[in-house]
PDB file of C-alpha atoms in Angstrom:
ATOM      1  CA  MET A   1       0.000   0.000   0.000  1.00  0.00           C
ATOM      2  CA  SER A   2       1.260   3.491  -0.777  1.00  0.00           C
ATOM      3  CA  VAL A   3       2.173   5.933   1.972  1.00  0.00           C
ATOM      4  CA  ILE A   4       1.008   9.550   1.876  1.00  0.00           C
ATOM      5  CA  ARG A   5       2.353  12.193   4.258  1.00  0.00           C
ATOM      6  CA  GLU A   6       0.796  15.620   4.600  1.00  0.00           C
ATOM      7  CA  THR A   7       2.577  18.715   5.865  1.00  0.00           C
ATOM      8  CA  ASP A   8       1.194  22.221   6.373  1.00  0.00           C
ATOM      9  CA  LEU A   9       3.211  24.942   4.661  1.00  0.00           C
ATOM     10  CA  PRO A  10       2.180  28.135   6.496  1.00  0.00           C
ATOM     11  CA  GLY A  11       1.461  30.957   4.096  1.00  0.00           C
ATOM     12  CA  ILE A  12       1.814  28.619   1.096  1.00  0.00           C
ATOM     13  CA  GLY A  13      -0.628  25.724   1.461  1.00  0.00           C
ATOM     14  CA  ARG A  14      -0.138  22.011   2.012  1.00  0.00           C
ATOM     15  CA  LYS A  15       2.468  19.486   0.836  1.00  0.00           C
ATOM     16  CA  PHE A  16       1.558  15.854   0.014  1.00  0.00           C
ATOM     17  CA  LEU A  17       4.404  13.343  -0.311  1.00  0.00           C
ATOM     18  CA  MET A  18       3.522   9.931  -1.758  1.00  0.00           C
ATOM     19  CA  ASP A  19       5.672   6.801  -1.802  1.00  0.00           C
ATOM     20  CA  THR A  20       4.070   4.238  -4.115  1.00  0.00           C
ATOM     21  CA  GLU A  21       4.085   0.441  -3.871  1.00  0.00           C
ATOM     22  CA  GLU A  22       6.465   0.411  -6.845  1.00  0.00           C
ATOM     23  CA  GLY A  23       8.988   2.530  -4.898  1.00  0.00           C
ATOM     24  CA  ASP A  24       8.323   5.769  -6.765  1.00  0.00           C
ATOM     25  CA  ARG A  25       8.011   9.060  -4.911  1.00  0.00           C
ATOM     26  CA  PHE A  26       6.325  12.310  -5.847  1.00  0.00           C
ATOM     27  CA  ILE A  27       5.265  15.483  -4.125  1.00  0.00           C
ATOM     28  CA  VAL A  28       2.272  17.714  -4.733  1.00  0.00           C
ATOM     29  CA  ILE A  29       2.160  21.208  -3.286  1.00  0.00           C
ATOM     30  CA  LEU A  30      -1.368  22.584  -3.130  1.00  0.00           C
ATOM     31  CA  HIS A  31      -1.126  26.375  -2.885  1.00  0.00           C
ATOM     32  CA  GLU A  32      -3.693  28.527  -1.096  1.00  0.00           C
ATOM     33  CA  ASP A  33      -4.666  30.070  -4.455  1.00  0.00           C
ATOM     34  CA  GLY A  34      -5.513  26.633  -5.922  1.00  0.00           C
ATOM     35  CA  LYS A  35      -2.355  26.236  -8.004  1.00  0.00           C
ATOM     36  CA  ARG A  36      -0.695  22.797  -7.815  1.00  0.00           C
ATOM     37  CA  GLU A  37       2.960  21.986  -8.340  1.00  0.00           C
ATOM     38  CA  LEU A  38       4.101  18.401  -8.965  1.00  0.00           C
ATOM     39  CA  PHE A  39       7.651  17.326  -8.140  1.00  0.00           C
ATOM     40  CA  CYS A  40       9.631  14.096  -8.465  1.00  0.00           C
ATOM     41  CA  PRO A  41      13.204  13.117  -7.515  1.00  0.00           C
ATOM     42  CA  SER A  42      15.883  14.058 -10.018  1.00  0.00           C
ATOM     43  CA  PRO A  43      17.275  10.992 -11.866  1.00  0.00           C
ATOM     44  CA  GLU A  44      20.835  12.273 -11.281  1.00  0.00           C
ATOM     45  CA  GLU A  45      20.360  13.363  -7.643  1.00  0.00           C
ATOM     46  CA  PRO A  46      17.511  11.410  -5.966  1.00  0.00           C
ATOM     47  CA  GLU A  47      17.628  13.748  -2.945  1.00  0.00           C
ATOM     48  CA  GLU A  48      16.966  16.753  -5.220  1.00  0.00           C
ATOM     49  CA  LEU A  49      13.470  17.455  -6.481  1.00  0.00           C
ATOM     50  CA  MET A  50      12.603  18.666  -9.947  1.00  0.00           C
ATOM     51  CA  ARG A  51       9.340  20.309 -10.827  1.00  0.00           C
ATOM     52  CA  VAL A  52       7.366  18.259 -13.324  1.00  0.00           C
ATOM     53  CA  MET A  53       4.508  20.672 -13.913  1.00  0.00           C
ATOM     54  CA  THR A  54       2.328  23.410 -12.504  1.00  0.00           C
ATOM     55  CA  LEU A  55      -1.449  23.125 -12.817  1.00  0.00           C
ATOM     56  CA  THR A  56      -4.335  25.488 -12.253  1.00  0.00           C
ATOM     57  CA  ASP A  57      -7.177  24.317 -10.012  1.00  0.00           C
ATOM     58  CA  THR A  58      -9.277  23.390 -13.069  1.00  0.00           C
ATOM     59  CA  GLU A  59      -6.394  21.518 -14.743  1.00  0.00           C
ATOM     60  CA  ALA A  60      -5.658  19.622 -11.510  1.00  0.00           C
ATOM     61  CA  ARG A  61      -9.284  18.528 -11.233  1.00  0.00           C
ATOM     62  CA  GLN A  62      -9.278  17.420 -14.887  1.00  0.00           C
ATOM     63  CA  LEU A  63      -6.078  15.428 -14.339  1.00  0.00           C
ATOM     64  CA  GLY A  64      -7.543  13.920 -11.157  1.00  0.00           C
ATOM     65  CA  GLY A  65     -10.542  12.715 -13.148  1.00  0.00           C
ATOM     66  CA  ILE A  66      -8.288  11.156 -15.767  1.00  0.00           C
ATOM     67  CA  VAL A  67      -6.015   9.454 -13.223  1.00  0.00           C
ATOM     68  CA  GLY A  68      -9.046   8.324 -11.209  1.00  0.00           C
ATOM     69  CA  GLY A  69     -10.600   6.709 -14.282  1.00  0.00           C
ATOM     70  CA  MET A  70     -13.683   8.926 -14.366  1.00  0.00           C
ATOM     71  CA  ASN A  71     -13.397   9.635 -18.095  1.00  0.00           C
ATOM     72  CA  TYR A  72     -12.128   6.282 -19.378  1.00  0.00           C
ATOM     73  CA  GLN A  73     -12.106   2.750 -17.987  1.00  0.00           C
ATOM     74  CA  PRO A  74      -9.134   0.829 -19.443  1.00  0.00           C
ATOM     75  CA  THR A  75      -9.690  -2.778 -20.429  1.00  0.00           C
ATOM     76  CA  ALA A  76      -6.356  -4.054 -19.106  1.00  0.00           C
ATOM     77  CA  LEU A  77      -5.593  -2.820 -15.611  1.00  0.00           C
ATOM     78  CA  GLU A  78      -2.847  -4.236 -13.400  1.00  0.00           C
ATOM     79  CA  LYS A  79      -5.493  -5.178 -10.902  1.00  0.00           C
ATOM     80  CA  VAL A  80      -8.942  -5.846 -12.263  1.00  0.00           C
ATOM     81  CA  GLU A  81     -11.612  -8.035 -10.758  1.00  0.00           C
ATOM     82  CA  HIS A  82     -14.628  -9.583 -12.382  1.00  0.00           C
ATOM     83  CA  THR A  83     -16.826 -11.832 -10.292  1.00  0.00           C
ATOM     84  CA  LEU A  84     -19.083 -14.565 -11.665  1.00  0.00           C
ATOM     85  CA  ASP A  85     -20.856 -16.205  -8.730  1.00  0.00           C
ATOM     86  CA  HIS A  86     -17.823 -17.413  -6.749  1.00  0.00           C
ATOM     87  CA  LEU A  87     -15.214 -17.105  -9.507  1.00  0.00           C
ATOM     88  CA  SER A  88     -12.902 -14.098  -9.502  1.00  0.00           C
ATOM     89  CA  ILE A  89     -10.366 -13.102 -12.121  1.00  0.00           C
ATOM     90  CA  GLU A  90      -7.664 -10.719 -10.984  1.00  0.00           C
ATOM     91  CA  TRP A  91      -4.561  -9.127 -12.495  1.00  0.00           C
ATOM     92  CA  TYR A  92      -1.678  -9.181  -9.996  1.00  0.00           C
ATOM     93  CA  LYS A  93       1.802  -7.686 -10.421  1.00  0.00           C
ATOM     94  CA  ILE A  94       4.889  -9.437  -9.036  1.00  0.00           C
ATOM     95  CA  ARG A  95       6.827  -6.734  -7.167  1.00  0.00           C
ATOM     96  CA  LYS A  96      10.438  -6.469  -6.070  1.00  0.00           C
ATOM     97  CA  GLY A  97      11.304  -8.544  -3.007  1.00  0.00           C
ATOM     98  CA  MET A  98       8.488 -11.077  -3.301  1.00  0.00           C
ATOM     99  CA  LYS A  99       9.418 -14.624  -2.258  1.00  0.00           C
ATOM    100  CA  ALA A 100       7.994 -16.161  -5.454  1.00  0.00           C
ATOM    101  CA  ILE A 101      10.516 -14.441  -7.751  1.00  0.00           C
ATOM    102  CA  GLY A 102      12.673 -17.014  -9.535  1.00  0.00           C
ATOM    103  CA  ARG A 103      10.387 -19.917  -8.633  1.00  0.00           C
ATOM    104  CA  SER A 104       8.172 -21.853 -11.029  1.00  0.00           C
ATOM    105  CA  ILE A 105       4.404 -22.329 -10.886  1.00  0.00           C
ATOM    106  CA  GLY A 106       4.960 -26.070 -10.346  1.00  0.00           C
ATOM    107  CA  GLU A 107       7.549 -25.547  -7.609  1.00  0.00           C
ATOM    108  CA  LEU A 108       5.107 -23.281  -5.755  1.00  0.00           C
ATOM    109  CA  LYS A 109       2.288 -25.817  -6.295  1.00  0.00           C
ATOM    110  CA  ILE A 110      -0.086 -22.920  -6.877  1.00  0.00           C
ATOM    111  CA  ARG A 111      -3.137 -24.986  -7.812  1.00  0.00           C
ATOM    112  CA  GLU A 112      -2.575 -27.584  -5.062  1.00  0.00           C
ATOM    113  CA  ASN A 113      -1.785 -25.047  -2.297  1.00  0.00           C
ATOM    114  CA  THR A 114      -4.376 -22.381  -3.116  1.00  0.00           C
ATOM    115  CA  GLY A 115      -7.041 -23.792  -5.427  1.00  0.00           C
ATOM    116  CA  THR A 116      -6.329 -21.023  -7.954  1.00  0.00           C
ATOM    117  CA  VAL A 117      -4.829 -21.078 -11.435  1.00  0.00           C
ATOM    118  CA  VAL A 118      -2.603 -18.732 -13.397  1.00  0.00           C
ATOM    119  CA  ILE A 119      -4.490 -18.305 -16.655  1.00  0.00           C
ATOM    120  CA  ALA A 120      -1.999 -15.929 -18.283  1.00  0.00           C
ATOM    121  CA  SER A 121       1.051 -13.760 -17.660  1.00  0.00           C
ATOM    122  CA  ILE A 122       2.314 -10.512 -19.118  1.00  0.00           C
ATOM    123  CA  GLU A 123       6.066 -10.021 -18.825  1.00  0.00           C
ATOM    124  CA  THR A 124       7.779  -6.620 -18.537  1.00  0.00           C
ATOM    125  CA  SER A 125       8.735  -6.995 -22.230  1.00  0.00           C
ATOM    126  CA  HIS A 126       4.943  -7.230 -22.914  1.00  0.00           C
ATOM    127  CA  LYS A 127       5.287 -10.879 -23.972  1.00  0.00           C
ATOM    128  CA  GLN A 128       2.037 -12.642 -23.129  1.00  0.00           C
ATOM    129  CA  THR A 129       1.794 -16.296 -22.168  1.00  0.00           C
ATOM    130  CA  VAL A 130      -1.626 -17.934 -22.041  1.00  0.00           C
ATOM    131  CA  SER A 131      -1.990 -20.866 -19.651  1.00  0.00           C
ATOM    132  CA  PRO A 132       1.640 -20.989 -18.484  1.00  0.00           C
ATOM    133  CA  GLY A 133       2.708 -24.496 -17.462  1.00  0.00           C
ATOM    134  CA  PRO A 134       4.286 -25.737 -14.227  1.00  0.00           C
ATOM    135  CA  GLU A 135       7.808 -24.986 -15.525  1.00  0.00           C
ATOM    136  CA  TYR A 136       6.962 -21.266 -15.990  1.00  0.00           C
ATOM    137  CA  VAL A 137       9.245 -19.149 -13.749  1.00  0.00           C
ATOM    138  CA  LEU A 138       7.916 -15.999 -12.075  1.00  0.00           C
ATOM    139  CA  ALA A 139       9.908 -12.778 -12.437  1.00  0.00           C
ATOM    140  CA  GLU A 140       9.801  -9.295 -10.964  1.00  0.00           C
ATOM    141  CA  GLY A 141       7.513  -6.900 -12.820  1.00  0.00           C
ATOM    142  CA  MET A 142       5.378  -9.498 -14.568  1.00  0.00           C
ATOM    143  CA  THR A 143       1.610  -9.390 -14.201  1.00  0.00           C
ATOM    144  CA  LEU A 144      -0.267 -12.626 -13.585  1.00  0.00           C
ATOM    145  CA  VAL A 145      -3.901 -13.191 -14.489  1.00  0.00           C
ATOM    146  CA  LEU A 146      -5.324 -15.325 -11.664  1.00  0.00           C
ATOM    147  CA  ALA A 147      -8.599 -17.215 -11.467  1.00  0.00           C
ATOM    148  CA  GLY A 148     -10.270 -18.750  -8.437  1.00  0.00           C
ATOM    149  CA  GLU A 149     -12.443 -17.945  -5.459  1.00  0.00           C
ATOM    150  CA  ARG A 150     -11.700 -14.548  -3.901  1.00  0.00           C
ATOM    151  CA  GLN A 151     -10.379 -15.980  -0.612  1.00  0.00           C
ATOM    152  CA  ASN A 152      -8.152 -18.441  -2.504  1.00  0.00           C
ATOM    153  CA  ILE A 153      -6.702 -15.626  -4.614  1.00  0.00           C
ATOM    154  CA  GLN A 154      -5.911 -13.740  -1.392  1.00  0.00           C
ATOM    155  CA  THR A 155      -4.120 -16.863  -0.115  1.00  0.00           C
ATOM    156  CA  LEU A 156      -2.125 -17.074  -3.362  1.00  0.00           C
ATOM    157  CA  LYS A 157      -1.140 -13.399  -3.158  1.00  0.00           C
ATOM    158  CA  ARG A 158       0.110 -13.921   0.411  1.00  0.00           C
ATOM    159  CA  MET A 159       2.086 -16.977  -0.752  1.00  0.00           C
ATOM    160  CA  LEU A 160       3.654 -15.017  -3.633  1.00  0.00           C
ATOM    161  CA  GLU A 161       4.607 -12.162  -1.302  1.00  0.00           C
ATOM    162  CA  VAL A 162       5.892 -13.933   1.810  1.00  0.00           C
ATOM    163  CA  GLY A 163       6.310 -17.547   0.724  1.00  0.00           C
ATOM    164  CA  GLU A 164       3.605 -19.164   2.820  1.00  0.00           C
ATOM    165  CA  ALA A 165      -0.065 -19.800   2.135  1.00  0.00           C
TER     166      ALA A 165
END
């Protein structure tokens, strides 16, 4: 889960610092007059911030609607759920540090241990594999398409993250 910290900036407004699950960081300064400034760490000097853009109140609200999916619902999200009775299908991204990285579907005994199946994967190179077999090795950054009952998918996600069901 991402972490958001808020800080009052007397006479200026409020600062919001967000650290994402992917390890990215950005800062939004919301000025008293409604102007917003967006900052991110400099690629050369991570401790230095560089301004990405300045938005008016109206532009910030428009961007918020776009980012929030109010204007367009993409068909392929990293985490999408569709439920049919008790069946759920969910997109799940393998993140840095997860225990499942470098292990195969068969080695993890995903179906046997969780009652779920991996119906497809999308690698960071955008290569798609439908119905990967037991020899298929999981790697950081890939997105798995999982199918099963909601509680079983939660068990699988815990197993992928910490190595135990």
